[in-house]
Short mmCIF file of N, CA and C in Angstrom, two decimals:
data_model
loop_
_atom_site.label_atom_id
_atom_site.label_comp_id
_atom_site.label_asym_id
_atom_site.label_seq_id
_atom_site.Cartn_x
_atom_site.Cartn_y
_atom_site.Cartn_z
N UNK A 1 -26.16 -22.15 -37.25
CA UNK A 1 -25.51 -23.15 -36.42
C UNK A 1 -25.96 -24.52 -36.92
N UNK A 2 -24.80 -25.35 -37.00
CA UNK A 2 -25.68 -26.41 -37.42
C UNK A 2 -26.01 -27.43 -36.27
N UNK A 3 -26.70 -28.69 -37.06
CA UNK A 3 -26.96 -30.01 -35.90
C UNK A 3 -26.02 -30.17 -34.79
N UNK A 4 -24.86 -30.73 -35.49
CA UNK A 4 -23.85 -31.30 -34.60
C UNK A 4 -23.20 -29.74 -33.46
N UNK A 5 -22.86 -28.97 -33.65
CA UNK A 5 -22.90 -27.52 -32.75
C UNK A 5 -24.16 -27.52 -31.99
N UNK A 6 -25.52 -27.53 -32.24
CA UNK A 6 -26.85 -27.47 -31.54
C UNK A 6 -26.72 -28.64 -30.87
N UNK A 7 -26.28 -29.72 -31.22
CA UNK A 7 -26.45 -31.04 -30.03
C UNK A 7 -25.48 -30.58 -28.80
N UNK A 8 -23.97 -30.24 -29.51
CA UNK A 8 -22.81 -30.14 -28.65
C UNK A 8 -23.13 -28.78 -27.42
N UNK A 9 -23.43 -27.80 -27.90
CA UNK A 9 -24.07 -26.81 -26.77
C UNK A 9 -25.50 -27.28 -26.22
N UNK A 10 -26.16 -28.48 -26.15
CA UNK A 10 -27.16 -29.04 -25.61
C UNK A 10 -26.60 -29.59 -24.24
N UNK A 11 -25.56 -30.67 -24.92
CA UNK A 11 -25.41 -31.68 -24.22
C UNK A 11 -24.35 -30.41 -23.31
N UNK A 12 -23.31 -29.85 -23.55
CA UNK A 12 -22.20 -29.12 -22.77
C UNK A 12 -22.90 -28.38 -21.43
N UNK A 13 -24.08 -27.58 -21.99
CA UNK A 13 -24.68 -26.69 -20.88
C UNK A 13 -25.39 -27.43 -20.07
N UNK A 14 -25.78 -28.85 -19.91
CA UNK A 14 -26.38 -29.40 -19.42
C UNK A 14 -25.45 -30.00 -18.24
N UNK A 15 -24.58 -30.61 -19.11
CA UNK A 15 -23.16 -31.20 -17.76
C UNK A 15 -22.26 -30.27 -17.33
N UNK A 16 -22.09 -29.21 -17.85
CA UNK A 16 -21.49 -28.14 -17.04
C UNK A 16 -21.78 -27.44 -16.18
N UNK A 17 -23.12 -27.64 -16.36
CA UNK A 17 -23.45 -26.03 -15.48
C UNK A 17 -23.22 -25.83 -13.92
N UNK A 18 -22.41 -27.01 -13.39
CA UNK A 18 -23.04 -27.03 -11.75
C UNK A 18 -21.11 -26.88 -11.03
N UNK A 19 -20.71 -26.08 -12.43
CA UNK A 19 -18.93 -25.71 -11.75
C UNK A 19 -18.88 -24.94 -11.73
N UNK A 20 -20.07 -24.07 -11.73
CA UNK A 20 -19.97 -21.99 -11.31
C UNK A 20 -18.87 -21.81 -10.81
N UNK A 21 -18.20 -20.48 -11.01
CA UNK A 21 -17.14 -20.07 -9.84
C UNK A 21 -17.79 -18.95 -9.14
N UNK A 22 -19.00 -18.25 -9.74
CA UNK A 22 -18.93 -17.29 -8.70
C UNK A 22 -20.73 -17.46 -8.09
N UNK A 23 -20.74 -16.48 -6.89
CA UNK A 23 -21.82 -16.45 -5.96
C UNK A 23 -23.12 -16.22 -6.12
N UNK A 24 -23.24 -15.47 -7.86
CA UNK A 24 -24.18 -15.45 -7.79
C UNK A 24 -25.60 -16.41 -8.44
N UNK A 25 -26.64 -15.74 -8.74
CA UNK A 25 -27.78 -16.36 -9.35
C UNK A 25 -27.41 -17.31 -10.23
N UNK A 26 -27.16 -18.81 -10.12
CA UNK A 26 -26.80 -19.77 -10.89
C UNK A 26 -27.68 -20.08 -12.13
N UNK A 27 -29.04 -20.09 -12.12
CA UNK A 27 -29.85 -20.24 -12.57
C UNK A 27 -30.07 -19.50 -13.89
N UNK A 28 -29.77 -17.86 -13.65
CA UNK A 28 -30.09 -16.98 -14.50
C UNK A 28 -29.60 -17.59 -16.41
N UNK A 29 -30.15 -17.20 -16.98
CA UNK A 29 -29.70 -17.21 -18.23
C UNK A 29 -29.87 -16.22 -19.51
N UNK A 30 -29.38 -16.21 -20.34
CA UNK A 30 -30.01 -15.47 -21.75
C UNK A 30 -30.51 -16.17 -22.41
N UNK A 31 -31.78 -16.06 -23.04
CA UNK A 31 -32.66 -16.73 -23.65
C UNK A 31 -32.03 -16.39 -25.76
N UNK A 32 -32.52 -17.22 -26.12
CA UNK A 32 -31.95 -17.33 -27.91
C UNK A 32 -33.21 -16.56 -28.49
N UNK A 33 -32.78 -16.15 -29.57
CA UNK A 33 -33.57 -15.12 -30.45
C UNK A 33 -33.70 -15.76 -31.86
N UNK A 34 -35.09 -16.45 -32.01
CA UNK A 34 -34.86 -16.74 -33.53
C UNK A 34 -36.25 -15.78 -34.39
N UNK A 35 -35.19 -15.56 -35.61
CA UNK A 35 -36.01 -14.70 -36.58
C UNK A 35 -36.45 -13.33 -35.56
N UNK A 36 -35.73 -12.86 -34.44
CA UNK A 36 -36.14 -11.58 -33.92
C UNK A 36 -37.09 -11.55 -32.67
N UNK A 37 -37.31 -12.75 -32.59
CA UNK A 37 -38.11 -13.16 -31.34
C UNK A 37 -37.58 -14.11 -29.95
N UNK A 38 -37.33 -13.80 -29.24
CA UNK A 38 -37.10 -14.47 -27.91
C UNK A 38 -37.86 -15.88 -27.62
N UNK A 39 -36.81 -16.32 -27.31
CA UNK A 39 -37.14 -18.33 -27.31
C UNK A 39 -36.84 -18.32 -26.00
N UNK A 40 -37.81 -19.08 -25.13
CA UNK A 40 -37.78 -19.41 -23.45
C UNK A 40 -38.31 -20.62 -24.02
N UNK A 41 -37.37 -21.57 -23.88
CA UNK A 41 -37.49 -23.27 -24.15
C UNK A 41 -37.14 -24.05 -22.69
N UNK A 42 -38.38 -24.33 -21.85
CA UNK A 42 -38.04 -25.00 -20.64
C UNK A 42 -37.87 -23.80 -19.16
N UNK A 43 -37.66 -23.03 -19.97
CA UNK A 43 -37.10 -21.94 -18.44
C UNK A 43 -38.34 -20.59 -18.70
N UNK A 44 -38.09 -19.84 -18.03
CA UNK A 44 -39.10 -18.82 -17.66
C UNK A 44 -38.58 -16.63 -17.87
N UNK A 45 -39.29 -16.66 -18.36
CA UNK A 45 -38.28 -15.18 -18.28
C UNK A 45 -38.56 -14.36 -16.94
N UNK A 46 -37.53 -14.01 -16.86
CA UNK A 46 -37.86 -12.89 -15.25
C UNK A 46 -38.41 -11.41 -15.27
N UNK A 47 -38.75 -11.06 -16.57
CA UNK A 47 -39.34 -9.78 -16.97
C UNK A 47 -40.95 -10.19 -16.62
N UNK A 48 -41.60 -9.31 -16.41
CA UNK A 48 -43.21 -9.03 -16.87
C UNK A 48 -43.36 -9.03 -17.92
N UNK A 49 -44.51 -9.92 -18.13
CA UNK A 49 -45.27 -10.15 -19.30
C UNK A 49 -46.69 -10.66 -19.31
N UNK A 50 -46.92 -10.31 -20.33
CA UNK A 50 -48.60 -10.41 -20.39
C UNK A 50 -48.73 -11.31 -21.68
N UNK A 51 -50.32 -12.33 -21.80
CA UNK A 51 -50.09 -13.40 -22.63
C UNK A 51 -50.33 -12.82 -23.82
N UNK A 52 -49.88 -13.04 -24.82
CA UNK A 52 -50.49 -12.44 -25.90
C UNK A 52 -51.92 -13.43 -26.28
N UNK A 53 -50.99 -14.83 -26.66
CA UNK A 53 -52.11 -15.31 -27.51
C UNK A 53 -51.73 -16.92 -27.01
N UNK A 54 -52.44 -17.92 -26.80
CA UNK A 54 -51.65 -19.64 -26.61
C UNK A 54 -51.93 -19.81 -28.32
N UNK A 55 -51.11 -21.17 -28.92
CA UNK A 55 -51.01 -21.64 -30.18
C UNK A 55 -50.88 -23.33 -29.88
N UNK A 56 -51.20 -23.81 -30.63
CA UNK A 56 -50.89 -25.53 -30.61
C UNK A 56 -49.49 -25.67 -31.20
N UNK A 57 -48.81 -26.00 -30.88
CA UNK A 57 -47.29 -26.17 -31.04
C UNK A 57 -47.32 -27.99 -31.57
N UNK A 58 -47.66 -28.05 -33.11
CA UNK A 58 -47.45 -29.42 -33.96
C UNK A 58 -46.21 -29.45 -34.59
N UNK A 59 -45.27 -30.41 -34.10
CA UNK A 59 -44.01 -30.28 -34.73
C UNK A 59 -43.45 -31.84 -34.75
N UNK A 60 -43.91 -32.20 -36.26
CA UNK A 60 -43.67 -33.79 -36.36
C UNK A 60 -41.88 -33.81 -35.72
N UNK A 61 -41.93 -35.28 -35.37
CA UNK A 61 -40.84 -35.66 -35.22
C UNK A 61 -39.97 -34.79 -34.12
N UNK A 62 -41.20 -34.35 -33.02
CA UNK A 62 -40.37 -33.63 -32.20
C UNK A 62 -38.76 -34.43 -31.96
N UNK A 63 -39.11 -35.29 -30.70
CA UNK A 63 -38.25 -35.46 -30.46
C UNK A 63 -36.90 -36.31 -31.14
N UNK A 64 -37.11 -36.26 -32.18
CA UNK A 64 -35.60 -36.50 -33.50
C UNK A 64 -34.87 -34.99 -33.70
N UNK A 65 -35.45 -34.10 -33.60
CA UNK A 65 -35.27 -32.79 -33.67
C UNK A 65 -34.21 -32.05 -32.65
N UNK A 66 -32.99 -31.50 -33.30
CA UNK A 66 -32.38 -31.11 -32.21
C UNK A 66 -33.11 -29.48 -31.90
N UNK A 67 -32.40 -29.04 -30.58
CA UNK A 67 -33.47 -28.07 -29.80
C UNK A 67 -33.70 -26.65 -30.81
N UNK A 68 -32.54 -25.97 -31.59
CA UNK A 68 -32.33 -25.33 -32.49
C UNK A 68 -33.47 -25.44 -33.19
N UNK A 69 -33.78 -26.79 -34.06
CA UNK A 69 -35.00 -27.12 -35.04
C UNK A 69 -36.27 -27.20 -34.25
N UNK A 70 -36.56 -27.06 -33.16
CA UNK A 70 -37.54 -27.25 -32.18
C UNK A 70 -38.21 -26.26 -32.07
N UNK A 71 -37.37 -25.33 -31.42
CA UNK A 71 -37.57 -23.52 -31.51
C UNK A 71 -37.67 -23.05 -32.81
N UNK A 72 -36.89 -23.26 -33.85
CA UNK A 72 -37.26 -22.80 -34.86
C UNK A 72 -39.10 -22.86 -35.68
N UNK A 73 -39.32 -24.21 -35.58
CA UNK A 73 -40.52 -24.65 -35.54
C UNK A 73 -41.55 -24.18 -35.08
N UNK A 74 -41.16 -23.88 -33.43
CA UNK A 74 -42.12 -23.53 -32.48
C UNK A 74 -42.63 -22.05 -33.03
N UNK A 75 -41.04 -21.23 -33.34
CA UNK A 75 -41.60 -19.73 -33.89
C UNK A 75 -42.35 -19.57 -35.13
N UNK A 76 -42.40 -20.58 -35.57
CA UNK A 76 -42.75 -20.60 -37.05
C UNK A 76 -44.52 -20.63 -36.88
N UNK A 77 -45.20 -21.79 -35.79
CA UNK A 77 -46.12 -21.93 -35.10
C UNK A 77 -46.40 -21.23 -34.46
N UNK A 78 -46.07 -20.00 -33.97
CA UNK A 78 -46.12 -18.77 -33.07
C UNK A 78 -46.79 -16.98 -34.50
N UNK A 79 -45.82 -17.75 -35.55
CA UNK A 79 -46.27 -16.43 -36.28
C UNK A 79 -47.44 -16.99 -37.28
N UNK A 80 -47.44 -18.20 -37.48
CA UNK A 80 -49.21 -18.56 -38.18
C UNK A 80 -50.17 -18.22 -37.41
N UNK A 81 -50.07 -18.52 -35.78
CA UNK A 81 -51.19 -17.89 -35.04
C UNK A 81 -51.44 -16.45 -34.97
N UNK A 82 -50.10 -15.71 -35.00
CA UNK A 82 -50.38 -14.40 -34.55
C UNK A 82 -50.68 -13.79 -36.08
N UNK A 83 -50.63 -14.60 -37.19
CA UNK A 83 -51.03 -13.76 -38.39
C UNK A 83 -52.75 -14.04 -38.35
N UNK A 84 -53.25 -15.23 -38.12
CA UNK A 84 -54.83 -15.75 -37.52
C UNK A 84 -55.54 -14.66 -36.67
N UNK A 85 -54.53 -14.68 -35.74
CA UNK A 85 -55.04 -13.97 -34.64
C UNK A 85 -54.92 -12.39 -35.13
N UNK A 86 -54.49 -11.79 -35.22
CA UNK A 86 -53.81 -10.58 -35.96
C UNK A 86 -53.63 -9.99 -34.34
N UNK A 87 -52.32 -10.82 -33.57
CA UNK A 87 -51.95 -10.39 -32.21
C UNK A 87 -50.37 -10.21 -32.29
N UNK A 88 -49.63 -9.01 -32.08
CA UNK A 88 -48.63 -9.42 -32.14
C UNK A 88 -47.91 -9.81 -30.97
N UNK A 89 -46.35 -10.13 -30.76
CA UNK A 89 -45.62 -10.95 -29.69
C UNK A 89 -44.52 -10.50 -29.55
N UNK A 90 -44.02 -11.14 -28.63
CA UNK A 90 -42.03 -10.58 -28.20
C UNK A 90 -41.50 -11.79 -28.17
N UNK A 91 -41.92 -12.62 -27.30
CA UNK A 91 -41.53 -14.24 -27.18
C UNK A 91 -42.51 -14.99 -27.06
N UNK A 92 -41.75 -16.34 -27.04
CA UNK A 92 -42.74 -17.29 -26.65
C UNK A 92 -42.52 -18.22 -25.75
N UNK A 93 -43.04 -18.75 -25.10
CA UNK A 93 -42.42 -19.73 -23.79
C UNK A 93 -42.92 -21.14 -24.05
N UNK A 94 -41.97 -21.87 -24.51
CA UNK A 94 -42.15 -23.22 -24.85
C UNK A 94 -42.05 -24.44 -23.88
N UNK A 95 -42.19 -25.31 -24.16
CA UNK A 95 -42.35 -27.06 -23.28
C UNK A 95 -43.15 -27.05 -21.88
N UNK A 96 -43.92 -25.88 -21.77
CA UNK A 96 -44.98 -26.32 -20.46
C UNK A 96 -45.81 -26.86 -20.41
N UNK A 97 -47.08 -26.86 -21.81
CA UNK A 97 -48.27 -26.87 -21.68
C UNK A 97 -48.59 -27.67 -22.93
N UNK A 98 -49.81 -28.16 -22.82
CA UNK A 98 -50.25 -28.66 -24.56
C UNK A 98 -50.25 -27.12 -25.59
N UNK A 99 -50.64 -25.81 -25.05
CA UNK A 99 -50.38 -25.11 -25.79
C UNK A 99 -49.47 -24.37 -25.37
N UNK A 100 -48.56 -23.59 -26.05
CA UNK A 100 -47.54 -23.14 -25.72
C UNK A 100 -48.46 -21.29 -25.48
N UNK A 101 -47.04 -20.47 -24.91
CA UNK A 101 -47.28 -18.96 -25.10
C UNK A 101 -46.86 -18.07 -25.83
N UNK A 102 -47.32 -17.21 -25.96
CA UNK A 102 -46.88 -16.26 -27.38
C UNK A 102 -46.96 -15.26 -25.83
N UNK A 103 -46.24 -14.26 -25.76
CA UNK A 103 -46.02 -13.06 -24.71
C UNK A 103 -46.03 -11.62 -25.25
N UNK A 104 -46.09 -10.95 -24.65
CA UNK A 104 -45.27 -9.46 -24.50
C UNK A 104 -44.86 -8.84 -23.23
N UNK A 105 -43.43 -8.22 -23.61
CA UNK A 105 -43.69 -7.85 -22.42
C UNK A 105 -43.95 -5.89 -21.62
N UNK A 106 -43.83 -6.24 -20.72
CA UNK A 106 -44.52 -5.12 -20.07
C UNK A 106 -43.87 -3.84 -19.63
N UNK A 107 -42.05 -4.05 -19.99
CA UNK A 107 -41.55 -2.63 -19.76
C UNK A 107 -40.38 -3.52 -20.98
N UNK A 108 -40.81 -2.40 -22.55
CA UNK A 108 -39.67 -2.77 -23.39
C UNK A 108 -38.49 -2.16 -23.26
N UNK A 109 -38.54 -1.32 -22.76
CA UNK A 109 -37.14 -0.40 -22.02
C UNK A 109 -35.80 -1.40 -21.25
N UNK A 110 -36.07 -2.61 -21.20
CA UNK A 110 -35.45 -3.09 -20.16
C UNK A 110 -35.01 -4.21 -21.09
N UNK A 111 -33.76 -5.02 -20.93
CA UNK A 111 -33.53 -6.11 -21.42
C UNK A 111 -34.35 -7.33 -20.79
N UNK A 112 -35.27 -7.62 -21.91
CA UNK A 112 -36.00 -9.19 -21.57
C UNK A 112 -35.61 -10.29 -22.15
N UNK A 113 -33.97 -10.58 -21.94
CA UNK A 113 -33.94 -11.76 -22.68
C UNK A 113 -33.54 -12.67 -21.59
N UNK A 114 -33.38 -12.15 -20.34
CA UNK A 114 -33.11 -13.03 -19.03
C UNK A 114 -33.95 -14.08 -18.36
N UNK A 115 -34.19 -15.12 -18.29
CA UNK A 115 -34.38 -16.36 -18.18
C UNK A 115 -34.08 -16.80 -16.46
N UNK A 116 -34.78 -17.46 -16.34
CA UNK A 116 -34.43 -18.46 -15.19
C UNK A 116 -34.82 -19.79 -15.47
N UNK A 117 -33.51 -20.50 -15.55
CA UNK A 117 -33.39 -22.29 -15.65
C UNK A 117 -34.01 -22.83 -14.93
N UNK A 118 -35.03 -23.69 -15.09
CA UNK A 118 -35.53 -24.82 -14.44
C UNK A 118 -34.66 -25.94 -14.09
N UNK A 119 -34.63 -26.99 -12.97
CA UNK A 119 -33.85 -27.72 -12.20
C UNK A 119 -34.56 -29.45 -12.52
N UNK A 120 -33.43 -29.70 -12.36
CA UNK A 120 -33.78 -31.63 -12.75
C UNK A 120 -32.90 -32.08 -12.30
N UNK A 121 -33.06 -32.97 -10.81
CA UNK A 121 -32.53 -34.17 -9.88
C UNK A 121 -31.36 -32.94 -9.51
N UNK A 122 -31.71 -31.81 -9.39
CA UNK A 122 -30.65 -30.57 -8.37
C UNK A 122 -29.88 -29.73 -9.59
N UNK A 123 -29.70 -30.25 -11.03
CA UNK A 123 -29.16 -29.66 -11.84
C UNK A 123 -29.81 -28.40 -12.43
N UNK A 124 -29.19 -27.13 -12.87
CA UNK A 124 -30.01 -26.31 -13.65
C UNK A 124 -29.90 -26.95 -15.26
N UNK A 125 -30.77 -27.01 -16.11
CA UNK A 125 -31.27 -27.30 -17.07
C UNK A 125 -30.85 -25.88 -18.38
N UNK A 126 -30.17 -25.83 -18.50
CA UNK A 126 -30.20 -24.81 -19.75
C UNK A 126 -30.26 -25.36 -21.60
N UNK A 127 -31.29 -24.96 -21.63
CA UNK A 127 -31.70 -25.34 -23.11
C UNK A 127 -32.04 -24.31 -24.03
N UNK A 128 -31.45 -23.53 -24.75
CA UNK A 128 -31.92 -22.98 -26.15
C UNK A 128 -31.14 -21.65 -25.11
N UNK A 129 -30.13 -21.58 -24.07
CA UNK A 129 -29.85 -20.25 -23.58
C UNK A 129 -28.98 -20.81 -22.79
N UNK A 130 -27.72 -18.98 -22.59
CA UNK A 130 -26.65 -19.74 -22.34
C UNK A 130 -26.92 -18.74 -21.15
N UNK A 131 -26.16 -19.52 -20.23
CA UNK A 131 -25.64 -19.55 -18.88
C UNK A 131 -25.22 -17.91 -18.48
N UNK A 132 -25.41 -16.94 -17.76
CA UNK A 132 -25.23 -15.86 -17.27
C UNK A 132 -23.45 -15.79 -16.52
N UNK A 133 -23.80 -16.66 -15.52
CA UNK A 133 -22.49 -17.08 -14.85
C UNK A 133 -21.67 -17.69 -15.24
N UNK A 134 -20.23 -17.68 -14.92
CA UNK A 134 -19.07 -18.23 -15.38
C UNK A 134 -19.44 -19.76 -15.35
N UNK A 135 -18.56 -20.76 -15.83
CA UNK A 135 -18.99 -22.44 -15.73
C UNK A 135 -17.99 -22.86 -16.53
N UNK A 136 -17.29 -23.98 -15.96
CA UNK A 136 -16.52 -24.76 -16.53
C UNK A 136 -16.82 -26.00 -17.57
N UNK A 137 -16.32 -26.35 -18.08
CA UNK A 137 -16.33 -27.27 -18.99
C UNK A 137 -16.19 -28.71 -18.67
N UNK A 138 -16.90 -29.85 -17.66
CA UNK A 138 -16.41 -31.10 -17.66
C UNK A 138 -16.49 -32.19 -18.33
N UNK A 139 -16.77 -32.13 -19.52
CA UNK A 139 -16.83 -33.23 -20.74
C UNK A 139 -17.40 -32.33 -21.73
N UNK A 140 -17.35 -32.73 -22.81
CA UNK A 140 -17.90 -32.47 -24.35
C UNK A 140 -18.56 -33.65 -24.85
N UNK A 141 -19.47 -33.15 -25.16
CA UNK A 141 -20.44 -34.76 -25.85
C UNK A 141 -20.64 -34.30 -26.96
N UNK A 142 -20.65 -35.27 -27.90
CA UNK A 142 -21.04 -35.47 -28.88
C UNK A 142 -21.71 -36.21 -29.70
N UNK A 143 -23.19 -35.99 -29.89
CA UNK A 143 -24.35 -36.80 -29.98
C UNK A 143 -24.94 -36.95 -31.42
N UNK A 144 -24.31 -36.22 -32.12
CA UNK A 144 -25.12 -36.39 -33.11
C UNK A 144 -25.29 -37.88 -33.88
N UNK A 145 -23.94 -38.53 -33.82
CA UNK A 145 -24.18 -39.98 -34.36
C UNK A 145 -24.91 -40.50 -33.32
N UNK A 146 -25.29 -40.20 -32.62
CA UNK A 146 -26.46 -41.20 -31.44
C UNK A 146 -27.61 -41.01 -31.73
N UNK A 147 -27.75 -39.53 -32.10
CA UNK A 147 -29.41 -39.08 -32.63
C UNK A 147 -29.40 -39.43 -34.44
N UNK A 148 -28.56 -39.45 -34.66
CA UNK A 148 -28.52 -39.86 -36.15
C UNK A 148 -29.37 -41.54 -36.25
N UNK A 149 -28.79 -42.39 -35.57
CA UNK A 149 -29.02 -43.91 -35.56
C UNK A 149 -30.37 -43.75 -34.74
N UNK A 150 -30.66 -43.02 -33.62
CA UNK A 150 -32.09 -42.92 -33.69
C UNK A 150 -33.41 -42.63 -34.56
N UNK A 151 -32.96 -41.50 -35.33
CA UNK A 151 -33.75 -41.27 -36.17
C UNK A 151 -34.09 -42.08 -37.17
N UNK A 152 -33.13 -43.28 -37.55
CA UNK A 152 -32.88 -43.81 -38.71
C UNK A 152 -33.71 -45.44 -37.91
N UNK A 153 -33.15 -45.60 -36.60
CA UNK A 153 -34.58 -46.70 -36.53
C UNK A 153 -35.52 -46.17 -35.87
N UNK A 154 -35.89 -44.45 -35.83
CA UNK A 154 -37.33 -44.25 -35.78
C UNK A 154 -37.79 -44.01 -34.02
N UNK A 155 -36.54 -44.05 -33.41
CA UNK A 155 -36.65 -44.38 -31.92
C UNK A 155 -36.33 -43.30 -31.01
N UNK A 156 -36.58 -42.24 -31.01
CA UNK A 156 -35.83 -41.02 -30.81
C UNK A 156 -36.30 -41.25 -29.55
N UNK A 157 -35.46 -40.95 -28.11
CA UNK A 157 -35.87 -40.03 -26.70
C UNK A 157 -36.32 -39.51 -26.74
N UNK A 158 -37.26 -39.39 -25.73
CA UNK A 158 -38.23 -37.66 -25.33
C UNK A 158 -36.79 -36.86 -25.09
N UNK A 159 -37.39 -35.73 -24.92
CA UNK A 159 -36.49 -34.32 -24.52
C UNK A 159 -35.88 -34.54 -23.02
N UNK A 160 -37.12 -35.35 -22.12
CA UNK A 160 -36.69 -35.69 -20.66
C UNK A 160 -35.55 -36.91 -20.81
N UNK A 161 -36.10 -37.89 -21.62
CA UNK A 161 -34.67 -38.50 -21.63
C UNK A 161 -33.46 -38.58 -21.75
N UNK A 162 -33.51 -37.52 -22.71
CA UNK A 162 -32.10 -36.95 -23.42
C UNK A 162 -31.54 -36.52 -21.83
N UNK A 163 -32.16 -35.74 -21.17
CA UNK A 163 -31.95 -34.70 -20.25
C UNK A 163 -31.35 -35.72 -19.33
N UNK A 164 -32.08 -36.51 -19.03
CA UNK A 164 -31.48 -37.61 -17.78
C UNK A 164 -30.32 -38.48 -18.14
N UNK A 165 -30.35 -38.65 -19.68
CA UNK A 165 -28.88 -39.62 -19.67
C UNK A 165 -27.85 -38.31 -20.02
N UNK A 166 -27.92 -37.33 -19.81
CA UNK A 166 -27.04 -36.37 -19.71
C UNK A 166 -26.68 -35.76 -18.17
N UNK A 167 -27.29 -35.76 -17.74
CA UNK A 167 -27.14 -35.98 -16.32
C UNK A 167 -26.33 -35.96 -15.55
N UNK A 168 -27.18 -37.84 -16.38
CA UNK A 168 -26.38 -39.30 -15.53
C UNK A 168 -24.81 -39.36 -16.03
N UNK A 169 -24.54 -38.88 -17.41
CA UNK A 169 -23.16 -38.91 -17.66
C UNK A 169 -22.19 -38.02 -17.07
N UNK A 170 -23.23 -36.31 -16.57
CA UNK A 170 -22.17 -35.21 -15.47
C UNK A 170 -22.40 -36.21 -13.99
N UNK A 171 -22.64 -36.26 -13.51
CA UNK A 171 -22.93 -37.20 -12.47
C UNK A 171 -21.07 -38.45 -12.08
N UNK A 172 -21.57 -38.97 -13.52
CA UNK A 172 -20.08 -39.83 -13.34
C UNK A 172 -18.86 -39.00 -13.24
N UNK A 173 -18.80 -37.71 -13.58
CA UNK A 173 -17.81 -37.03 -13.76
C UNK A 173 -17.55 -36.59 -12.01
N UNK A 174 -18.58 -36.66 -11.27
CA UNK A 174 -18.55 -36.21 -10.19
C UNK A 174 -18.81 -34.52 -10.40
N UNK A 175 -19.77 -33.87 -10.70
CA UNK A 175 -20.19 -32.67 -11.01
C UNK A 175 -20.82 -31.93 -9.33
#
């Protein structure tokens, strides 16, 4: 997938998510799989799990980085530790902590790629995982020339910012 697709399903799941049509668990999500491993970026999985191992998660230029290159990174930082450590993992649960988690979980019999979205100013937040429930579409953004000219004077948003002027733009839509 490239940049401009990784920005556009950033920014889409973020302003869409709050036109569910149906009743249930809004929140729920499927979590992304890179290189074979389960990515929980911001949200939480709803399976049992046990920690494997924490890692320092150093990833210059985070926030110039779209979320795709973030996670990618993060797993990359997930399998230097667990080759250190000689621990292995299933996922990892990213953006909580100064160190992140490396997991396993506790009944592999079961699909663990289910997620629950974390919430910001009432919105669910879906990042690096798509949406369980149906959801409409109320704008398409397209950011990459915005993060492009950031990067280039060096000025990139945190991840929270991004998040809030995305928002603020479903918001105008009346979401």
């Amino acid at each position: 997938m490239n940049k401009v697709i990784t920005l556009f399903i950033f920014s889409l799941l973020v302003i869409g998510n709050s036109s569910f049509q149906t009743q249930t668990d809004k929140s729920l999500a499927r979590a992304s799989k890179i290189n074979g491993k389960l990515v929980f970026y911001h949200n939480e999985p709803v399976s049992n799990y046990e920690t494997a191992f924490t890692y320092k998660d150093v990833i210059p230029n985070y926030n110039c980085m779209t979320i795709e290159k973030v996670m990618d990174a993060s797993i990359r930082n997930a399998n230097q530790e667990s080759g250190q450590q000689n621990r292995l993992y299933d996922a990892i649960i990213i953006g909580t902590a100064d160190r992140e988690l490396a997991i396993t979980f506790t009944d592999k019999s079961k699909d663990n790629s289910i997620a629950r979205a974390k919430k910001v100013d009432g919105k669910y937040i879906f990042l690096g995982c798509e949406p369980l429930t149906d959801y409409t579409i109320v704008k398409k953004v397209d950011v990459s020339g915005e993060v492009k000219q950031m990067m280039l004077g060096g000025n990139c948003p945190t991840q929270a910012e991004k998040i809030d002027k995305l928002i603020k733009m479903g918001d105008k839509k009346k979401m």
